[in-house]
mmCIF file of C-alpha atoms in Angstrom:
data_model
loop_
_atom_site.group_PDB
_atom_site.id
_atom_site.type_symbol
_atom_site.label_atom_id
_atom_site.label_comp_id
_atom_site.label_asym_id
_atom_site.label_seq_id
_atom_site.Cartn_x
_atom_site.Cartn_y
_atom_site.Cartn_z
ATOM 1 C CA UNK D 424 45.485 31.297 23.797
ATOM 2 C CA UNK D 425 46.434 27.948 22.222
ATOM 3 C CA UNK D 426 48.540 26.119 24.976
ATOM 4 C CA UNK D 427 51.812 24.353 23.527
ATOM 5 C CA UNK D 428 50.105 20.946 23.826
ATOM 6 C CA UNK D 429 47.904 21.508 21.002
ATOM 7 C CA UNK D 430 50.507 21.794 18.260
ATOM 8 C CA UNK D 431 49.612 20.305 15.078
ATOM 9 C CA UNK D 432 53.049 17.837 14.425
ATOM 10 C CA UNK D 433 55.309 19.080 13.313
ATOM 11 C CA UNK D 434 55.384 22.714 14.918
ATOM 12 C CA UNK D 435 58.425 24.171 17.052
ATOM 13 C CA UNK D 436 56.300 25.370 20.007
ATOM 14 C CA UNK D 437 60.125 26.454 21.237
ATOM 15 C CA UNK D 438 61.017 29.477 19.093
ATOM 16 C CA UNK D 439 58.470 31.974 17.306
ATOM 17 C CA UNK D 440 57.131 32.034 14.377
ATOM 18 C CA UNK D 441 56.203 34.901 12.193
ATOM 19 C CA UNK D 442 52.778 33.302 10.750
ATOM 20 C CA UNK D 443 51.554 33.211 14.696
ATOM 21 C CA UNK D 444 52.905 36.826 16.451
ATOM 22 C CA UNK D 445 50.828 38.103 13.128
ATOM 23 C CA UNK D 446 47.552 35.599 14.775
ATOM 24 C CA UNK D 447 48.529 37.439 18.134
ATOM 25 C CA UNK D 448 49.049 40.711 17.303
ATOM 26 C CA UNK D 449 44.972 40.488 15.202
ATOM 27 C CA UNK D 450 43.798 39.136 18.286
ATOM 28 C CA UNK D 451 43.779 35.040 16.962
ATOM 29 C CA UNK D 452 43.889 32.416 19.587
ATOM 30 C CA UNK D 453 46.633 30.273 17.206
ATOM 31 C CA UNK D 454 49.868 31.299 18.827
ATOM 32 C CA UNK D 455 51.766 30.435 22.101
ATOM 33 C CA UNK D 456 53.914 31.781 25.165
ATOM 34 C CA UNK D 457 57.185 32.098 22.477
ATOM 35 C CA UNK D 458 55.133 34.168 20.133
ATOM 36 C CA UNK D 459 53.798 36.642 22.285
ATOM 37 C CA UNK D 460 57.093 36.832 23.613
ATOM 38 C CA UNK D 461 58.507 37.977 20.549
ATOM 39 C CA UNK D 462 54.863 40.450 19.901
ATOM 40 C CA UNK D 463 55.714 41.956 23.108
ATOM 41 C CA UNK D 464 59.514 42.648 22.806
ATOM 42 C CA UNK D 465 58.608 44.050 19.740
ATOM 43 C CA UNK D 466 55.783 46.555 21.220
ATOM 44 C CA UNK D 467 58.261 47.557 23.266
ATOM 45 C CA UNK D 468 59.538 50.001 20.830
ATOM 46 C CA UNK D 469 55.972 50.238 18.395
ATOM 47 C CA UNK D 470 53.332 49.723 21.159
ATOM 48 C CA UNK D 471 50.052 50.285 18.341
ATOM 49 C CA UNK D 472 51.892 46.560 16.733
ATOM 50 C CA UNK D 473 48.634 44.960 16.645
ATOM 51 C CA UNK D 474 46.534 48.773 15.176
ATOM 52 C CA UNK D 475 49.391 47.726 12.416
ATOM 53 C CA UNK D 476 48.414 43.944 12.049
ATOM 54 C CA UNK D 477 44.716 45.260 11.000
ATOM 55 C CA UNK D 478 45.738 47.681 9.053
ATOM 56 C CA UNK D 479 47.672 45.428 7.259
ATOM 57 C CA UNK D 480 44.232 42.562 7.196
ATOM 58 C CA UNK D 481 42.440 46.126 5.665
ATOM 59 C CA UNK D 482 44.699 46.320 3.407
ATOM 60 C CA UNK D 483 44.752 42.742 2.224
ATOM 61 C CA UNK D 484 40.137 43.347 1.373
ATOM 62 C CA UNK D 485 40.617 46.542 0.075
ATOM 63 C CA UNK D 486 43.429 45.837 -2.696
ATOM 64 C CA UNK D 487 41.281 42.441 -2.855
ATOM 65 C CA UNK D 488 37.683 43.392 -3.447
ATOM 66 C CA UNK D 489 39.544 45.683 -5.609
ATOM 67 C CA UNK D 490 40.862 43.405 -8.069
ATOM 68 C CA UNK D 491 38.194 41.549 -8.036
ATOM 69 C CA UNK D 492 35.587 44.322 -8.186
ATOM 70 C CA UNK D 493 37.392 46.701 -10.470
ATOM 71 C CA UNK D 494 40.330 44.730 -11.966
ATOM 72 C CA UNK D 495 38.065 41.981 -13.125
ATOM 73 C CA UNK D 496 40.549 39.720 -11.636
ATOM 74 C CA UNK D 497 39.347 35.956 -11.373
ATOM 75 C CA UNK D 498 42.002 34.103 -9.696
ATOM 76 C CA UNK D 499 44.917 35.597 -6.510
ATOM 77 C CA UNK D 500 47.799 33.864 -5.948
ATOM 78 C CA UNK D 501 48.739 34.664 -2.358
ATOM 79 C CA UNK D 502 51.587 33.960 -0.623
ATOM 80 C CA UNK D 503 53.124 33.942 2.853
ATOM 81 C CA UNK D 504 49.301 33.942 3.143
ATOM 82 C CA UNK D 505 50.115 32.712 6.747
ATOM 83 C CA UNK D 506 47.031 31.124 9.205
ATOM 84 C CA UNK D 507 43.549 31.614 8.429
ATOM 85 C CA UNK D 508 41.805 35.017 10.084
ATOM 86 C CA UNK D 509 38.629 37.279 9.914
ATOM 87 C CA UNK D 510 38.387 38.670 6.066
ATOM 88 C CA UNK D 511 40.892 35.405 3.651
ATOM 89 C CA UNK D 512 41.360 36.240 0.638
ATOM 90 C CA UNK D 513 38.922 33.539 -0.364
ATOM 91 C CA UNK D 514 36.239 35.277 1.441
ATOM 92 C CA UNK D 515 36.483 38.450 -0.717
ATOM 93 C CA UNK D 516 36.707 37.365 -3.770
ATOM 94 C CA UNK D 517 33.566 35.195 -3.831
ATOM 95 C CA UNK D 518 31.779 38.653 -2.614
ATOM 96 C CA UNK D 519 32.475 39.654 -6.039
ATOM 97 C CA UNK D 520 32.220 35.602 -7.795
ATOM 98 C CA UNK D 521 31.791 33.164 -6.025
ATOM 99 C CA UNK D 522 34.275 31.542 -8.744
ATOM 100 C CA UNK D 523 36.605 33.044 -8.096
ATOM 101 C CA UNK D 524 40.062 30.419 -8.186
ATOM 102 C CA UNK D 525 42.216 31.598 -4.908
ATOM 103 C CA UNK D 526 45.711 29.263 -3.636
ATOM 104 C CA UNK D 527 47.215 29.918 -0.347
ATOM 105 C CA UNK D 528 51.010 28.759 -0.158
ATOM 106 C CA UNK D 529 53.096 29.298 3.161
ATOM 107 C CA UNK D 530 55.899 27.213 4.771
ATOM 108 C CA UNK D 531 54.664 27.508 8.290
ATOM 109 C CA UNK D 532 53.430 24.114 9.135
ATOM 110 C CA UNK D 533 50.204 25.848 12.294
ATOM 111 C CA UNK D 534 49.574 27.784 8.964
ATOM 112 C CA UNK D 535 49.002 25.116 6.543
ATOM 113 C CA UNK D 536 46.912 22.593 9.444
ATOM 114 C CA UNK D 537 44.838 24.853 10.147
ATOM 115 C CA UNK D 538 44.214 26.345 6.724
ATOM 116 C CA UNK D 539 43.286 22.993 5.373
ATOM 117 C CA UNK D 540 40.995 22.176 8.220
ATOM 118 C CA UNK D 541 39.560 25.073 6.990
ATOM 119 C CA UNK D 542 39.114 24.489 2.496
ATOM 120 C CA UNK D 543 38.590 20.797 3.891
ATOM 121 C CA UNK D 544 35.670 21.649 0.937
ATOM 122 C CA UNK D 545 36.278 23.864 -0.282
ATOM 123 C CA UNK D 546 35.562 24.251 -4.566
ATOM 124 C CA UNK D 547 37.621 26.792 -5.437
ATOM 125 C CA UNK D 548 40.179 27.253 -2.838
ATOM 126 C CA UNK D 549 43.571 25.848 -2.483
ATOM 127 C CA UNK D 550 46.532 25.353 -0.043
ATOM 128 C CA UNK D 551 49.834 24.900 -1.209
ATOM 129 C CA UNK D 552 53.305 24.061 0.976
ATOM 130 C CA UNK D 553 55.890 26.117 -0.846
ATOM 131 C CA UNK D 554 58.993 28.018 0.360
ATOM 132 C CA UNK D 555 58.333 31.905 -1.603
ATOM 133 C CA UNK D 556 62.174 31.401 -1.914
ATOM 134 C CA UNK D 557 62.143 28.659 -3.920
ATOM 135 C CA UNK D 558 59.849 30.466 -6.883
ATOM 136 C CA UNK D 559 60.504 28.251 -9.773
ATOM 137 C CA UNK D 560 59.466 25.100 -7.425
ATOM 138 C CA UNK D 561 55.996 26.603 -7.085
ATOM 139 C CA UNK D 562 55.333 28.028 -10.010
ATOM 140 C CA UNK D 563 56.401 24.258 -11.809
ATOM 141 C CA UNK D 564 53.849 22.995 -9.218
ATOM 142 C CA UNK D 565 51.183 25.359 -9.843
ATOM 143 C CA UNK D 566 51.377 24.585 -13.729
ATOM 144 C CA UNK D 567 51.647 20.495 -12.748
ATOM 145 C CA UNK D 568 48.692 20.755 -10.533
ATOM 146 C CA UNK D 569 46.956 23.380 -13.381
ATOM 147 C CA UNK D 570 45.771 25.480 -9.714
ATOM 148 C CA UNK D 571 46.409 28.648 -11.405
ATOM 149 C CA UNK D 572 45.712 29.562 -15.792
ATOM 150 C CA UNK D 573 48.968 31.563 -16.429
ATOM 151 C CA UNK D 574 47.161 32.640 -19.448
ATOM 152 C CA UNK D 575 44.592 34.629 -17.959
ATOM 153 C CA UNK D 576 45.443 37.230 -15.355
ATOM 154 C CA UNK D 577 46.499 36.640 -12.046
ATOM 155 C CA UNK D 578 46.364 38.989 -8.690
ATOM 156 C CA UNK D 579 49.771 38.038 -7.363
ATOM 157 C CA UNK D 580 49.527 39.037 -3.604
ATOM 158 C CA UNK D 581 53.035 39.701 -1.668
ATOM 159 C CA UNK D 582 51.357 40.697 1.548
ATOM 160 C CA UNK D 583 53.912 41.239 4.326
ATOM 161 C CA UNK D 584 55.963 38.708 3.054
ATOM 162 C CA UNK D 585 58.823 40.329 1.235
ATOM 163 C CA UNK D 586 60.425 42.035 3.978
ATOM 164 C CA UNK D 587 60.687 38.677 5.282
ATOM 165 C CA UNK D 588 63.349 37.541 2.771
ATOM 166 C CA UNK D 589 66.731 38.921 4.043
ATOM 167 C CA UNK D 590 68.887 40.898 1.477
ATOM 168 C CA UNK D 591 70.968 37.656 0.474
ATOM 169 C CA UNK D 592 67.662 35.702 -0.881
ATOM 170 C CA UNK D 593 67.112 37.946 -3.412
ATOM 171 C CA UNK D 594 63.590 39.515 -2.929
ATOM 172 C CA UNK D 595 63.900 41.394 -5.890
ATOM 173 C CA UNK D 596 65.337 38.064 -7.463
ATOM 174 C CA UNK D 597 62.318 36.310 -6.388
ATOM 175 C CA UNK D 598 59.510 39.932 -7.262
ATOM 176 C CA UNK D 599 61.304 39.269 -10.752
ATOM 177 C CA UNK D 600 60.629 35.116 -11.348
ATOM 178 C CA UNK D 601 57.034 35.718 -9.910
ATOM 179 C CA UNK D 602 56.609 39.040 -12.273
ATOM 180 C CA UNK D 603 57.725 37.538 -15.173
ATOM 181 C CA UNK D 604 55.507 33.903 -15.112
ATOM 182 C CA UNK D 605 52.408 36.180 -14.908
ATOM 183 C CA UNK D 606 49.945 37.367 -18.424
ATOM 184 C CA UNK D 607 49.749 40.738 -19.361
ATOM 185 C CA UNK D 608 46.566 42.028 -16.853
ATOM 186 C CA UNK D 609 47.806 40.527 -14.168
ATOM 187 C CA UNK D 610 47.946 42.702 -11.139
ATOM 188 C CA UNK D 611 50.473 42.505 -8.224
ATOM 189 C CA UNK D 612 49.728 44.165 -4.500
ATOM 190 C CA UNK D 613 52.587 44.499 -2.117
ATOM 191 C CA UNK D 614 52.617 45.418 1.809
ATOM 192 C CA UNK D 615 56.040 46.281 2.793
ATOM 193 C CA UNK D 616 58.079 47.492 6.197
ATOM 194 C CA UNK D 617 59.267 50.851 5.657
ATOM 195 C CA UNK D 618 61.956 52.725 6.553
ATOM 196 C CA UNK D 619 61.529 56.198 5.303
ATOM 197 C CA UNK D 620 65.071 57.523 6.171
ATOM 198 C CA UNK D 621 66.630 61.075 6.240
ATOM 199 C CA UNK D 622 63.041 62.820 5.201
ATOM 200 C CA UNK D 623 61.708 61.485 9.351
ATOM 201 C CA UNK D 624 64.638 60.916 10.894
ATOM 202 C CA UNK D 625 62.434 59.478 14.307
ATOM 203 C CA UNK D 626 60.548 57.584 12.159
ATOM 204 C CA UNK D 627 63.435 55.956 11.058
ATOM 205 C CA UNK D 628 65.245 55.121 13.718
ATOM 206 C CA UNK D 629 62.296 53.324 15.867
ATOM 207 C CA UNK D 630 61.927 51.365 12.171
ATOM 208 C CA UNK D 631 65.930 50.112 13.195
ATOM 209 C CA UNK D 632 65.623 49.333 15.947
ATOM 210 C CA UNK D 633 61.864 47.683 15.536
ATOM 211 C CA UNK D 634 64.350 45.598 12.766
ATOM 212 C CA UNK D 635 66.472 44.729 15.632
ATOM 213 C CA UNK D 636 64.126 43.356 18.121
ATOM 214 C CA UNK D 637 62.189 41.430 14.997
ATOM 215 C CA UNK D 638 65.689 40.267 14.472
ATOM 216 C CA UNK D 639 66.969 39.198 17.544
ATOM 217 C CA UNK D 640 63.805 37.583 17.804
ATOM 218 C CA UNK D 641 61.994 36.014 14.569
ATOM 219 C CA UNK D 642 65.246 36.049 12.997
ATOM 220 C CA UNK D 643 63.711 37.910 10.206
ATOM 221 C CA UNK D 644 62.819 41.366 9.480
ATOM 222 C CA UNK D 645 63.592 43.884 6.810
ATOM 223 C CA UNK D 646 62.333 48.012 7.071
ATOM 224 C CA UNK D 647 63.504 48.910 3.346
ATOM 225 C CA UNK D 648 63.493 52.334 1.038
ATOM 226 C CA UNK D 649 61.403 53.542 -0.810
ATOM 227 C CA UNK D 650 63.354 52.290 -3.387
ATOM 228 C CA UNK D 651 63.977 49.392 -2.842
ATOM 229 C CA UNK D 652 60.423 48.439 -2.331
ATOM 230 C CA UNK D 653 59.601 50.171 -5.648
ATOM 231 C CA UNK D 654 61.659 48.152 -7.429
ATOM 232 C CA UNK D 655 59.512 45.230 -6.138
ATOM 233 C CA UNK D 656 57.740 45.903 -9.174
ATOM 234 C CA UNK D 657 59.926 45.817 -12.018
ATOM 235 C CA UNK D 658 57.773 47.900 -14.990
ATOM 236 C CA UNK D 659 54.805 47.261 -13.671
ATOM 237 C CA UNK D 660 52.248 50.317 -13.279
ATOM 238 C CA UNK D 661 51.220 52.153 -10.145
ATOM 239 C CA UNK D 662 47.578 52.228 -9.377
ATOM 240 C CA UNK D 663 47.235 55.400 -7.735
ATOM 241 C CA UNK D 664 48.191 56.878 -5.151
ATOM 242 C CA UNK D 665 50.621 54.730 -5.862
ATOM 243 C CA UNK D 666 52.923 53.301 -2.391
ATOM 244 C CA UNK D 667 51.493 54.903 -0.072
ATOM 245 C CA UNK D 668 50.593 54.275 3.925
ATOM 246 C CA UNK D 669 48.618 51.662 4.194
ATOM 247 C CA UNK D 670 45.151 53.703 5.128
ATOM 248 C CA UNK D 671 45.530 55.543 2.112
ATOM 249 C CA UNK D 672 45.112 53.250 -0.093
ATOM 250 C CA UNK D 673 41.883 53.725 -1.315
ATOM 251 C CA UNK D 674 40.193 53.950 1.868
ATOM 252 C CA UNK D 675 36.753 53.039 2.559
ATOM 253 C CA UNK D 676 35.505 53.833 5.981
ATOM 254 C CA UNK D 677 36.155 50.495 7.379
ATOM 255 C CA UNK D 678 39.205 50.415 8.522
ATOM 256 C CA UNK D 679 39.368 49.872 12.304
ATOM 257 C CA UNK D 680 43.102 49.833 13.060
ATOM 258 C CA UNK D 681 44.554 53.438 14.620
ATOM 259 C CA UNK D 682 48.319 53.145 13.833
ATOM 260 C CA UNK D 683 49.912 56.201 15.607
ATOM 261 C CA UNK D 684 53.955 55.232 15.659
ATOM 262 C CA UNK D 685 53.636 52.506 12.556
ATOM 263 C CA UNK D 686 51.520 54.842 10.587
ATOM 264 C CA UNK D 687 54.589 55.817 8.613
ATOM 265 C CA UNK D 688 56.485 52.742 8.687
ATOM 266 C CA UNK D 689 54.139 50.260 6.904
ATOM 267 C CA UNK D 690 52.978 51.492 3.012
ATOM 268 C CA UNK D 691 51.746 49.073 -0.174
ATOM 269 C CA UNK D 692 50.600 49.368 -3.563
ATOM 270 C CA UNK D 693 49.341 48.062 -6.298
ATOM 271 C CA UNK D 694 50.202 47.306 -10.048
ATOM 272 C CA UNK D 695 49.446 46.289 -13.353
ATOM 273 C CA UNK D 696 51.412 43.978 -15.998
ATOM 274 C CA UNK D 697 50.891 46.173 -19.149
#
């Protein structure tokens, strides 16, 4: 694992990072003891946390491939992109079209440092340091730098990010502002922690327990209801099968995750702006 001494400038190794905890779940090396401790605390409630991480990554792969290969999307905006790992958005999109444009956005200094190093010579892919909670500033930068053509359809990826916005961050307002900026023919993909409520009381209790751990260690993490998550899509048209457990969205036989306790507590969907 990465040692504290190897941390890039600006990286705080005394507090866990969402991006680095996720990296640990995926078997990466860009994490520190504090991140592993936070992840292991959550795994006491949901032991298959790493499987959930792999399921999230598999959903990213399938949704991006769908958008590029079937929906014809040629520019992608990935917000809260995290640390580079196997199967990055630009790699998936470029298998369909090497000229597809990808803009990664994150506010984690380690994610930015590694992303920029990976993409130093990239022609069609860019990393931007920005906070998703400030969508107007982000949209202005994207337009000013001409990184995204908002006259052409965009694939907006809000994968495993909205559940790290507190309610008072107004995640619905953030999603709405971003959707409003998209032209017709654009798509939105969301994956999100899910609390099934009274329909599955045992699963709901586990979701609340791990939510407590996340907030005590990371200071963030919300397991929301189906209606709350659907609300993030606004009036966009959901692509069948709608909002479902990650493994059930366009399965292709390549998902190597074996979710058990988290299967019903992470959901995803893709929707089109008419």
